[in-house]
Amino acid sequence: MLHKETVKPGTLDLIQALIKDNQLNSFYLVGGTALSLRIGHRESIDIDLFSSSDFDGNELAEHLRNKYGADVKRNKENYVSGSIGEVDFDFISHKYPSIKPIENIEGIRMMSNQDISAMKINAIVNSGQRIKDFIDIHYLLKEMQLDEIIGFYCQKYPNVDPNTAKSSLMYHSDIDFNVPVKLMDGKLKWQDVQDSIVKAVREYTRIQEIKELNNKLKETRNDNKNERGRGMGR
């Protein structure tokens, strides 16, 4: 069941209209709005629609203007942004592998929490300015371990460094705390977010150290077996 209270009625109506539009059938909802509809933690006011395919930015911009009265701010190959009424939107070609299949929930195509968690880590690594990304990770940590989230990040974005993800989660100096985020329960403080992330990073570090020790132990045992095997053949 979607938490429709996390978006304004006009925003939800627009999402549903865009998703039903036959000319937009390769796009699906991602980002904070998809996550808010799924878990109900905060209000989200914009629409991010991604596609795994290429698209013509000029054609899409023209379609959005003609059908929805869109005010297109930017358009180029594989990217269109602007607003429809008071709702900001981004259409982006995002050609990275999906961790889970795109889901259709109550008529809205959207990305999985696993994929969203990977994208949130990617946003924090590349910017680290948006407090809402850290808040989203805080709530995602109630559903999955950081070890899983960083694993999804590495799976979705090849050649990234998990240690960079860990460091970025711990670095908060670039966060813009002046941008308001409306939480549905209204009780969360930044210290709660910071504490949960720091705790998760420490646990992640501990898990990685254990994995590394186990791998070294396996290598040592394999080497010992090989040595014994060579000795028996002499």
CSV table of N, CA and C in Angstrom, one decimal, residues 2 39 42 62 78 102 130 135 146 165 213-214 223 225 228 234:
chain,number,residue,atom,x,y,z
A,2,LEU,N,0.6,2.1,-0.9
A,2,LEU,CA,1.4,3.4,-1.0
A,2,LEU,C,1.0,4.4,0.0
A,39,ILE,N,7.6,4.0,1.9
A,39,ILE,CA,7.8,3.8,3.3
A,39,ILE,C,7.1,4.9,4.2
A,42,ARG,N,8.6,10.8,4.8
A,42,ARG,CA,8.7,12.3,4.6
A,42,ARG,C,7.9,12.8,3.4
A,62,GLU,N,8.8,18.7,-26.2
A,62,GLU,CA,7.7,19.2,-27.0
A,62,GLU,C,6.4,18.5,-26.5
A,78,ASN,N,18.7,12.7,-23.8
A,78,ASN,CA,18.5,11.9,-22.6
A,78,ASN,C,18.3,12.6,-21.3
A,102,ILE,N,11.7,-3.5,-12.0
A,102,ILE,CA,10.8,-2.4,-11.8
A,102,ILE,C,9.4,-2.9,-11.4
A,130,ARG,N,22.8,17.3,0.3
A,130,ARG,CA,21.3,17.3,0.5
A,130,ARG,C,21.0,16.5,1.8
A,135,ILE,N,18.8,11.6,5.4
A,135,ILE,CA,17.5,11.2,6.1
A,135,ILE,C,17.0,9.9,5.5
A,146,LEU,N,23.6,-1.7,6.4
A,146,LEU,CA,24.5,-0.9,5.5
A,146,LEU,C,25.4,-1.8,4.6
A,165,ALA,N,32.2,5.3,-0.3
A,165,ALA,CA,30.9,5.3,0.2
A,165,ALA,C,30.8,5.5,1.7
A,213,LEU,N,39.4,-11.1,7.5
A,213,LEU,CA,40.1,-12.2,8.3
A,213,LEU,C,39.7,-13.6,7.9
A,214,ASN,N,38.4,-13.8,7.6
A,214,ASN,CA,37.9,-15.1,7.1
A,214,ASN,C,38.6,-15.5,5.8
A,223,ASP,N,46.6,-22.8,1.2
A,223,ASP,CA,48.1,-23.0,1.0
A,223,ASP,C,48.6,-24.2,1.8
A,225,LYS,N,47.0,-26.9,2.6
A,225,LYS,CA,46.5,-28.1,1.9
A,225,LYS,C,47.4,-28.4,0.7
A,228,ARG,N,50.7,-29.7,1.8
A,228,ARG,CA,50.7,-31.1,2.2
A,228,ARG,C,50.5,-32.0,1.0
A,234,ARG,N,55.9,-36.5,-3.1
A,234,ARG,CA,57.4,-36.6,-3.2
A,234,ARG,C,57.9,-38.0,-3.0
